[in-house]
Structures are given as structure tokens and as C-alpha cells.
Short mmCIF file of C-alpha atoms in Angstrom, two decimals:
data_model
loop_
_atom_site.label_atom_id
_atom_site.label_comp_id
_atom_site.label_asym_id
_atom_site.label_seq_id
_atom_site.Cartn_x
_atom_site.Cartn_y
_atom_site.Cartn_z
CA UNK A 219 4.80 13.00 5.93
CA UNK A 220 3.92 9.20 6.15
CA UNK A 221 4.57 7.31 9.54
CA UNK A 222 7.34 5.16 7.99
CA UNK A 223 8.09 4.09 11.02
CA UNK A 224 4.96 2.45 11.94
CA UNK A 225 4.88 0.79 8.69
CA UNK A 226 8.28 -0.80 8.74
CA UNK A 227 8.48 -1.72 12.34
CA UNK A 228 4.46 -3.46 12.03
CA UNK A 229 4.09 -6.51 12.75
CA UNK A 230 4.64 -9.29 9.46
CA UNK A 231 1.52 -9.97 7.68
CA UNK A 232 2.56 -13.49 8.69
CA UNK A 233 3.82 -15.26 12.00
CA UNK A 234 7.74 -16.32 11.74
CA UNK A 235 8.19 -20.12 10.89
CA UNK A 236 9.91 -21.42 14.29
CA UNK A 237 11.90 -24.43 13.05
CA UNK A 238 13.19 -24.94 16.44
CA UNK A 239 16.91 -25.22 15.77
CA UNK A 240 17.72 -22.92 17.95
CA UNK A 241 21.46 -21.68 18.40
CA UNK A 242 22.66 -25.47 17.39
CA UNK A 243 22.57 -24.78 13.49
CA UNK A 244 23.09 -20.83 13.41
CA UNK A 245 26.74 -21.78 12.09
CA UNK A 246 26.82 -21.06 8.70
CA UNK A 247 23.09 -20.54 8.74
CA UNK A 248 22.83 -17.92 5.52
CA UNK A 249 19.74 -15.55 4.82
CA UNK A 250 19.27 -18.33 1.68
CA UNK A 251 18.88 -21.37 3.52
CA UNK A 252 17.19 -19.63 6.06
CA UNK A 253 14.43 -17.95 3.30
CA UNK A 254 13.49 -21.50 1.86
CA UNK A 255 12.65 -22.50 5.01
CA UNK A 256 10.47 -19.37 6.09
CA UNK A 257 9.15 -19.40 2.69
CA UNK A 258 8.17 -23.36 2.67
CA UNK A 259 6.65 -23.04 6.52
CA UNK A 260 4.21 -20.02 5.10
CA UNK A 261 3.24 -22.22 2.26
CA UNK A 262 2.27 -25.52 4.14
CA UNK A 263 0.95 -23.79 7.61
CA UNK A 264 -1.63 -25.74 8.44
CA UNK A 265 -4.13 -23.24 10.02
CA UNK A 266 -3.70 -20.33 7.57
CA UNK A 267 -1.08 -20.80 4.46
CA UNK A 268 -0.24 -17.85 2.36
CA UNK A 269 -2.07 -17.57 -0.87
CA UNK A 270 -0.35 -19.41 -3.88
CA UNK A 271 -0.02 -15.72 -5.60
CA UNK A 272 1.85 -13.88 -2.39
CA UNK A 273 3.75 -17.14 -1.82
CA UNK A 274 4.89 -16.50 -5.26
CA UNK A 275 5.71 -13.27 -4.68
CA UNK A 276 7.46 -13.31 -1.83
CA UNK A 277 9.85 -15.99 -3.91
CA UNK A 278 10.16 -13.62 -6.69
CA UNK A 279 11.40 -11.06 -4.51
CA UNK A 280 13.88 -13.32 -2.77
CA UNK A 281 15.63 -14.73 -5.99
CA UNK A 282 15.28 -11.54 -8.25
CA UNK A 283 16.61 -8.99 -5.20
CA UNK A 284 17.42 -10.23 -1.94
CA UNK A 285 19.51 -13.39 -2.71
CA UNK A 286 21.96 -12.21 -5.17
CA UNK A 287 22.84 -9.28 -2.58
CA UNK A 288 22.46 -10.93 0.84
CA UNK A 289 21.87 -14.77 0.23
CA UNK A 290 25.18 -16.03 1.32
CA UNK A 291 25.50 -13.59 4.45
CA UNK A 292 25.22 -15.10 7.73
CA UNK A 293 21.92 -14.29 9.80
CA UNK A 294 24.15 -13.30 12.58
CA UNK A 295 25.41 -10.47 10.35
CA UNK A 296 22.55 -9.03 9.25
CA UNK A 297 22.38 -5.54 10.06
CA UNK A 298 21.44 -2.12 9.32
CA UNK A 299 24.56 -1.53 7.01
CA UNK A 300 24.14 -5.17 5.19
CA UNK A 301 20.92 -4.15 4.48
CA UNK A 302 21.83 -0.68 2.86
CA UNK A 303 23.43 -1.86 -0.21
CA UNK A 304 20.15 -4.07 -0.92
CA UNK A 305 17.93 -1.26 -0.52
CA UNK A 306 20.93 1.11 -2.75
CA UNK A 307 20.34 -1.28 -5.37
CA UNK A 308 16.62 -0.93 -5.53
CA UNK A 309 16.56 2.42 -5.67
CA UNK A 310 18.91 2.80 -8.60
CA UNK A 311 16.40 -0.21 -10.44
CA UNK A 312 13.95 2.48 -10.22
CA UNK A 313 11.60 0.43 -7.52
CA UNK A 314 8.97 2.29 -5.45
CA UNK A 315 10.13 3.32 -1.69
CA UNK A 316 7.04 0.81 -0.75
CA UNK A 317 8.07 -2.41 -2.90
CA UNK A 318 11.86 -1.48 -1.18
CA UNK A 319 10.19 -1.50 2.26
CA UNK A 320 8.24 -4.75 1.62
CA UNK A 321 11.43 -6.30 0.76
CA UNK A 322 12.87 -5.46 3.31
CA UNK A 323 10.59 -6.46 6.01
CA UNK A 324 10.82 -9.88 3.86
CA UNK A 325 14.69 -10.06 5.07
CA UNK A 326 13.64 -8.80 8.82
CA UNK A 327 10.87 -11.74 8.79
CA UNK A 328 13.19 -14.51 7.90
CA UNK A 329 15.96 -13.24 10.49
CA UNK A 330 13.15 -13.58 13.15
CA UNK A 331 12.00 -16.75 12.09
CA UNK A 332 15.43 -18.52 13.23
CA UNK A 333 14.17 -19.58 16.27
CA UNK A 334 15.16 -21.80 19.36
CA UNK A 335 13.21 -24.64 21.03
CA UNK A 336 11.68 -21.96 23.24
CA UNK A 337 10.39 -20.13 19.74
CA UNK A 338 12.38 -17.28 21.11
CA UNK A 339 14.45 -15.20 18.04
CA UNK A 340 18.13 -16.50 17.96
CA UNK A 341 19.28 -13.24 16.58
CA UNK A 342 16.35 -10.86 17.78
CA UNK A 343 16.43 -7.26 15.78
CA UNK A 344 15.25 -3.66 16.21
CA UNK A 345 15.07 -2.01 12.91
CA UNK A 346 14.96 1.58 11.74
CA UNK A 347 14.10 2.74 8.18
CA UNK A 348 16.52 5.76 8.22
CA UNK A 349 19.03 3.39 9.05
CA UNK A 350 19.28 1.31 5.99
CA UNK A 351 18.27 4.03 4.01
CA UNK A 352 14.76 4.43 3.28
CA UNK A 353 13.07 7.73 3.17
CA UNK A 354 9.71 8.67 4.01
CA UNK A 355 7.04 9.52 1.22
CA UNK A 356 4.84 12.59 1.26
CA UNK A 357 1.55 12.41 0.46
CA UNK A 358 1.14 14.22 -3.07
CA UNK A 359 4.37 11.53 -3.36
CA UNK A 360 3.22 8.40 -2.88
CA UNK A 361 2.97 6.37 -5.72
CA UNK A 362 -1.07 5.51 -6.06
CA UNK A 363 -2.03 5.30 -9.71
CA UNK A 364 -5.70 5.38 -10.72
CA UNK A 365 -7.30 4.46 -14.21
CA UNK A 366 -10.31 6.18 -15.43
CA UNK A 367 -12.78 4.84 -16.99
CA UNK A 368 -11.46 4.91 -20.71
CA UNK A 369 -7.84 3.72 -20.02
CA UNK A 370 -9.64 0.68 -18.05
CA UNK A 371 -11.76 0.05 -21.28
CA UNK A 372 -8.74 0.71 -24.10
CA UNK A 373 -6.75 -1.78 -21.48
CA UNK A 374 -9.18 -4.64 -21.90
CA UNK A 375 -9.74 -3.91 -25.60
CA UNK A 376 -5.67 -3.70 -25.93
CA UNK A 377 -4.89 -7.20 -24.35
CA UNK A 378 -5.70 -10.50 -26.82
CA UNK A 379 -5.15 -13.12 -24.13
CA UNK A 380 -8.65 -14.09 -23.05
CA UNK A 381 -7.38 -15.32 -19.81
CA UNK A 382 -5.12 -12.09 -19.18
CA UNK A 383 -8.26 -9.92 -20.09
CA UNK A 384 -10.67 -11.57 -17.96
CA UNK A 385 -8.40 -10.93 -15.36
CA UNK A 386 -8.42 -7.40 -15.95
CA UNK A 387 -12.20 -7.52 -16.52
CA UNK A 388 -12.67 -8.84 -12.61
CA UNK A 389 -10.43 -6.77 -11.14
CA UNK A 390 -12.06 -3.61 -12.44
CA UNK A 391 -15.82 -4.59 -12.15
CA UNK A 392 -15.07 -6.76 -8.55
CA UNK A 393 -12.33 -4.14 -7.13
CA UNK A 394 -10.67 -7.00 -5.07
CA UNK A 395 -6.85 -7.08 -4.93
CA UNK A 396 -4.82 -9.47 -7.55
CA UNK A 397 -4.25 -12.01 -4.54
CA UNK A 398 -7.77 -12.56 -3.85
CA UNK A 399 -8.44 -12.93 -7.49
CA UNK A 400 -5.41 -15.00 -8.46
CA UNK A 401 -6.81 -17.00 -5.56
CA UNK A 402 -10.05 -17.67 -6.54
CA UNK A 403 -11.25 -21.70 -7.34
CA UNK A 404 -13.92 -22.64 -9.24
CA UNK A 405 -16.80 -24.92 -7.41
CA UNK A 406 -15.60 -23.53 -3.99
CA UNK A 407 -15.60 -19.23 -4.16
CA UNK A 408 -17.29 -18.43 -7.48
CA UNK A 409 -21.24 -19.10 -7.25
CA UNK A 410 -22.66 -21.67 -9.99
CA UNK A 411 -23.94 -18.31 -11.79
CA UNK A 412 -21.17 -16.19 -11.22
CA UNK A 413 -22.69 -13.16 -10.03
CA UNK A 414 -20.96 -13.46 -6.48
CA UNK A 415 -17.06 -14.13 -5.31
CA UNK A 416 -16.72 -15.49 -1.91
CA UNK A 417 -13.30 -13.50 -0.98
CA UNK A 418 -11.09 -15.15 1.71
CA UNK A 419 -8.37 -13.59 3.19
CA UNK A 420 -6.20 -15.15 6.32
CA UNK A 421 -8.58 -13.24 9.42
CA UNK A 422 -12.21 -12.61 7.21
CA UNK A 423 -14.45 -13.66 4.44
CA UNK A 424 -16.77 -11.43 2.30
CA UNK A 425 -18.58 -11.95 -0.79
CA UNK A 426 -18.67 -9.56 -3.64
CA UNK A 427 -21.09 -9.53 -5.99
CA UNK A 428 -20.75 -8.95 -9.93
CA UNK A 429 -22.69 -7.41 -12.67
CA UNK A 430 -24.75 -9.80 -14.52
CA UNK A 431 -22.81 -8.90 -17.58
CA UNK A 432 -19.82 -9.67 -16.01
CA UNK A 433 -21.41 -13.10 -14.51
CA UNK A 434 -22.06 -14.07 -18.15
CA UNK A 435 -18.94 -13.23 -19.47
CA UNK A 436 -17.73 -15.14 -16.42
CA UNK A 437 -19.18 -18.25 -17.18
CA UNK A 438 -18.34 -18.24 -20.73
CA UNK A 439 -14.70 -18.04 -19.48
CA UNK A 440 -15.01 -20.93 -17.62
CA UNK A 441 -16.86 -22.68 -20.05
CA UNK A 442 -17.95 -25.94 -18.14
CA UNK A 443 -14.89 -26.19 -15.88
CA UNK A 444 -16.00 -27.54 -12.16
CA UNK A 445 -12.71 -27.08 -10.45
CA UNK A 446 -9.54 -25.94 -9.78
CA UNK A 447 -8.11 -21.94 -9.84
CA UNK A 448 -9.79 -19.37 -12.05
CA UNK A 449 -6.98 -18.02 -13.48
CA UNK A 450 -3.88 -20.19 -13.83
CA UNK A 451 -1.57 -21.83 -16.14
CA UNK A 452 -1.68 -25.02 -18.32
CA UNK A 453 -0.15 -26.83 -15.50
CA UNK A 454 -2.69 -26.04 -12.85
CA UNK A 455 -0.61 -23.55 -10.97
CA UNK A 456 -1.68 -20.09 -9.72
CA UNK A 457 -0.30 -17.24 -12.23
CA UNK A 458 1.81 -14.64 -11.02
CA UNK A 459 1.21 -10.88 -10.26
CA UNK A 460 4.74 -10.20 -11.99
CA UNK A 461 3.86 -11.60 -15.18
CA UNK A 462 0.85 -10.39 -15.36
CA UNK A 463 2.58 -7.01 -15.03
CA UNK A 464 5.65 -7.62 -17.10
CA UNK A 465 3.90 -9.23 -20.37
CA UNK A 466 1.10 -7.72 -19.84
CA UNK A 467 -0.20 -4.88 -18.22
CA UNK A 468 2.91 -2.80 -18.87
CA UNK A 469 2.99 -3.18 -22.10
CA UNK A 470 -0.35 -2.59 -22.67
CA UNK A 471 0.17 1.05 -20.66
CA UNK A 472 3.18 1.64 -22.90
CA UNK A 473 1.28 1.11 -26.10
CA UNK A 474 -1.77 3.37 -25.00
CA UNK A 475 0.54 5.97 -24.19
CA UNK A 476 -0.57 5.95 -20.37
CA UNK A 477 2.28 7.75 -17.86
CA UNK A 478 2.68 7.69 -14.31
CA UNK A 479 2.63 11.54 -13.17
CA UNK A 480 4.47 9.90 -10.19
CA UNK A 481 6.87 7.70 -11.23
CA UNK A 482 7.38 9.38 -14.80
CA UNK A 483 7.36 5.62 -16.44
CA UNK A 484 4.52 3.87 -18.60
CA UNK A 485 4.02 1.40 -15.23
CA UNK A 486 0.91 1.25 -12.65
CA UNK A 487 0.08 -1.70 -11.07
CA UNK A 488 -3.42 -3.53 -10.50
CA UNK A 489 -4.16 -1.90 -7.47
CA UNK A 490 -4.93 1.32 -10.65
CA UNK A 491 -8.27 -1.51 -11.08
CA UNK A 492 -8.88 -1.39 -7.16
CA UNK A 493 -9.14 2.32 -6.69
CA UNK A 494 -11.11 3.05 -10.21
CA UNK A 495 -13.60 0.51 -8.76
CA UNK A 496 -14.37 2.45 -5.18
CA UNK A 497 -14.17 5.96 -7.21
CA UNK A 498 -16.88 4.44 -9.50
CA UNK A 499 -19.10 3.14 -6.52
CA UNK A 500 -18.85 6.59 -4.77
CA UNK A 501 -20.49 8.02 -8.15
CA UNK A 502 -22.95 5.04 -7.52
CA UNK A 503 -26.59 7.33 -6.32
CA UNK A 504 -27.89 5.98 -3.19
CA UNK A 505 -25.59 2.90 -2.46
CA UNK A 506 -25.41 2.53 0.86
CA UNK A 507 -21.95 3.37 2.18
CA UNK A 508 -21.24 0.47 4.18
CA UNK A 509 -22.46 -1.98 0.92
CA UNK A 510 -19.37 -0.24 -0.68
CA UNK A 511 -17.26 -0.76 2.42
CA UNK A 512 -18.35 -4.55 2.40
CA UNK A 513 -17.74 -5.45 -1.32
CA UNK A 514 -14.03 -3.35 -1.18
CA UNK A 515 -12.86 -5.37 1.94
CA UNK A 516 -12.91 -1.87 4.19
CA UNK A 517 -12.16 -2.24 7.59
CA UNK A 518 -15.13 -2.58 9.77
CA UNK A 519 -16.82 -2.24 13.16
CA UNK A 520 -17.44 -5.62 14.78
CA UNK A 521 -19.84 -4.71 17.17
CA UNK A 522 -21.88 -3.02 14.98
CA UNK A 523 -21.69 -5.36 11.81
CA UNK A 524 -23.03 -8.40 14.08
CA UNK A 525 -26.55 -6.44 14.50
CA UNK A 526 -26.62 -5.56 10.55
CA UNK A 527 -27.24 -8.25 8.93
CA UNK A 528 -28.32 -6.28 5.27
CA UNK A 529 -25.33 -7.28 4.03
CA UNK A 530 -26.23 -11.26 4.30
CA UNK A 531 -29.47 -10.33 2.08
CA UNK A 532 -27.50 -11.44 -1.27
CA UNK A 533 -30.62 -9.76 -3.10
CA UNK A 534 -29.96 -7.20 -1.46
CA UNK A 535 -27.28 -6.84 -2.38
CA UNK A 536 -27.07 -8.17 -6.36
CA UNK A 537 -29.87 -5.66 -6.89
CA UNK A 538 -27.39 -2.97 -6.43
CA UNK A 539 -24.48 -4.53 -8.28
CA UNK A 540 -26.95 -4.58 -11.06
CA UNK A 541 -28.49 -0.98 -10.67
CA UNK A 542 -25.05 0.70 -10.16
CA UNK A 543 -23.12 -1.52 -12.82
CA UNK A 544 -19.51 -1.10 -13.94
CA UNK A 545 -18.80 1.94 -16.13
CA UNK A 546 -16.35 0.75 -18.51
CA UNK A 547 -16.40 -1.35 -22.31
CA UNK A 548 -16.70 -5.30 -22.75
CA UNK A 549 -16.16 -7.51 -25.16
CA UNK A 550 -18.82 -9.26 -26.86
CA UNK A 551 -17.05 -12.75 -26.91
CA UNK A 552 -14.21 -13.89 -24.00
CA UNK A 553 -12.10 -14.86 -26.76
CA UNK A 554 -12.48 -12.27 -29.71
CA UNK A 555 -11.31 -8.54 -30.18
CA UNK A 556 -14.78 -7.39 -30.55
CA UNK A 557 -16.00 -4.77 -28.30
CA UNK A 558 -19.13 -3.49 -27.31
CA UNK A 559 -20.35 -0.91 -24.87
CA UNK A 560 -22.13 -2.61 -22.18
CA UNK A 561 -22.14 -0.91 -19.06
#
């Protein structure tokens, strides 16, 4: 059985916004007007904001789930029973026992970030997951889809929007997660060749480097642009991982007849890209392990990585993005449904 536990008493995946109120506004302070402001101090931190994508997210969450059940309770009431109908409702939608516990921790994370001028917690919490209902997931349970090589290949030949399939395209040839990607600007993380993708996340940076199939299709995608996101709208502004699922994805899984042996729906998300990525490097002959380790964002050993500097040599490196390559179909033009089997 998992450690559930451990996972939803963990620390946030970002500090609490102290405004510094303190006990002087907790009248009628409401897990709404409380949210906006946690969610506005994570997007304008000025060491580390969150990524535009998990920003958006973390909104989407808040005004699909968590306000319409909780926004106009009190933070001093929130509790292990106010927090049980929530999590009720989520089950019955038919959400995943990890999207529930994400939410979730999204509700204990604004609570805590009602400070006081000290930056101690006004209303400080000690959560269990039995409590409010959540159960713990066994491990032939948990909810991990994977796409093989000819669902990733019918997905990209299914989907007509060039941007949407691109999209699709790096996720399964990079293997880096939908933030990272969604987060990606032109001029500043993509080289001027785009054969590597400088990944930063909020504590490391890594570069992964791309087939140069992929770096040509790439550039024709970008097709002279010198700035801004990668992928984003006709505004400017990052696209969403919802969307991308919901008009997208899904209904490309639906039409290709693709079912969750988990779930029992026609619904995976892009983390399916992610893990047919890694299997396909472990088939890779000879690739050195910790190569693989570095271009999936694996954990690491700092002691060690400071003396093995092999995985600066971008050669190195781009030689064996080449030689191992990416397994599934292309097509021959960013913006046509014409497909051809370059590998």
C-alpha cells in the first residue's frame, strides 16, 4: 500500500504567501479571498514564481472544485469534516484519488498561508487523509497510464491542430512533463537549431536534447519566431494542461478506441508521453544510464554529478539522441495530415 500519509502531509511544492495580516483581518476572511491572494503571491514571487501552466492549474482547480464547495467558508472553519464533502464530490465526478489529494493540499496551502506579522500560521493545521476521506492506492491500483509506440503515433496522426500536435510530438520524443514544455520560450530555452531544451524547474536546470528530426520539425513550427512561449495562444498566454486534455487528447483516445485498464474510461493524461519516453530509452543499446537519468529530470547524486561532467559534453550527448532516436511516426509537414515513418 502507498504511504498516503507521507504524500499528503509533504511539504507544498511551494512556500505559503505570508501577507502579514495576521489575526486583524481573519474576520470574515473566506477560503476565496484567501485563494486569490495565495494564488497571486505564487505568480509574482520574485525569487521563484510558479510556471504560467501550474499557476493555471492551480486556478482551474480552485474555480471548477474547491470554490463552489468551500469558497465562502471561513478559514477558521476549515476542518477535516468541511473538507469531506469536497473530496465526496470528487469522487462521485469520477477524479483520480491523486488529482483529489492535490486538491486538497491546494485548500491546506492557502489555510497556512494566512499568516501574522511574525509569518507564523493564524489558523495552523494537522491533517490526516483518512480523515476527510481519502483512501490509500495499491500499487497494481494506481492510476499510471502508458502509450506504446503505435497509440503515440495514431495520436499525432489523429490530432489536425499543428500547434496541439507539436505538442504531443515534444512530449513524446523530449519526455519532459507538460509544465516544462508549456513553459518553454523561444530565444531563451530552445537552442537556435532546436536540437536541445534548456528545462528549468524552481531548484535545477537540465538540458534535453532532441532528435534531429524532431529539431527540424521544430523549427518549421516556429517558423522565424524569435520570442515569446512555444506553445501558447493568439494572445500570447501560456495554454493550459486542461484544454489540452479536454479538446484534445481525450478525444483523440476516445476516437482510437484507447481504454484505461485502470480507470475503465477513454482518459490518460500526458504523463502516458513521459513514461513511453523512459521505456523507449531503456530499449536504447548502450545509453549510458545516468544520460537517461539526466534528460528525464531523475533525481540525482550531488556529490557525485559535480565530478562527472559527461553530461556538459552536448556532443556527447546529441550523438546519442541521434543514435537512439524516437520510435514512433511523424508527419512530413507541421501543418498537413501527411505522415511518414521517420524514426
Amino acid at each position: 500500500m502507498a504511504s498516503l500519509d507521507s504524500r499528503f502531509s509533504s511539504s507544498p511544492p511551494v512556500p505559503p504567501f505570508h501577507d502579514g495580516d495576521g489575526a486583524a483581518l481573519s474576520i470574515n476572511r473566506t477560503i476565496r479571498t484567501q485563494g486569490e491572494i495565495w494564488l497571486a503571491g505564487l505568480a509574482n514571487r520574485g525569487s521563484a514564481p510558479l510556471n504560467p501552466s501550474t499557476t493555471a492549474r492551480y486556478a482551474g482547480a480552485l474555480h471548477n472544485w474547491i470554490y463552489p464547495v468551500l469558497g465562502d467558508l471561513p478559514l477558521s472553519e476549515v476542518n477535516h469534516a468541511s473538507l469531506r464533502p469536497l473530496v465526496q464530490q470528487m469522487f462521485k465526478a469520477g477524479l483520480s484519488t491523486s488529482t483529489i489529494m492535490t486538491y486538497v493540499r491546494i485548500v491546506q496551502m492557502i489555510v497556512a498561508s494566512f499568516t501574522d506579522s511574525n509569518g507564523e500560521e493564524v489558523y495552523p493545521r494537522r491533517w490526516h487523509p483518512t480523515l476527510v476521506g481519502l483512501r490509500g492506492i495499491h500499487r497494481s491500483q494506481r492510476n499510471a497510464p502508458y502509450f506504446s509506440t503505435d497509440l503515440v503515433s495514431s495520436i499525432i496522426g489523429y490530432e489536425k491542430s499543428p500547434r496541439e500536435r507539436t505538442f504531443f510530438i515534444v512530449a513524446a520524443a523530449s519526455g519532459a512533463k507538460s509544465s516544462e514544455i508549456l513553459s518553454l520560450e523561444i530565444g531563451t530555452h530552445i537552442s537556435p537549431d532546436c536540437t536541445t531544451l534548456r528545462i528549468r524547474t524552481r531548484n535545477s536546470m537540465r538540458e534535453v536534447d532532441l532528435h534531429p528530426a524532431i529539431a527540424s520539425l521544430l523549427r518549421r513550427y516556429i517558423a522565424g519566431r524569435t520570442s515569446g512561449l512555444l506553445f501558447s495562444t493568439r494572445s500570447g498566454k501560456s495554454l493550459t494542461l486542461a484544454n489540452i486534455l479536454k479538446y484534445h487528447l481525450h478525444p483523440a483516445l476516445k476516437s482510437l478506441g484507447y481504454l484505461n485498464q485502470v480507470s475503465g474510461k477513454c482518459m490518460a493524461g500526458t504523463r502516458a508521453f513521459r513514461r513511453y519516453r523512459n521505456t523507449y530509452l531503456c530499449q536504447c543499446d548502450g545509453l549510458p544510464e545516468r544520460l537517461r537519468n539526466y534528460w528525464m529530470g531523475r533525481s540525482y547524486e550531488p556529490t557525485f554529478w559535480q565530478y562527472d561532467q559527461i553530461l556538459m559534453d552536448r556532443a556527447f550527448r546529441q550523438a546519442w539522441a541521434a543514435r537512439c532516436g524516437f520510435g514512433f511516426n511523424l508527419p512530413r509537414e507541421v501543418g498537413t495530415g501527411i505522415h511518414d515513418s521517420w524514426t
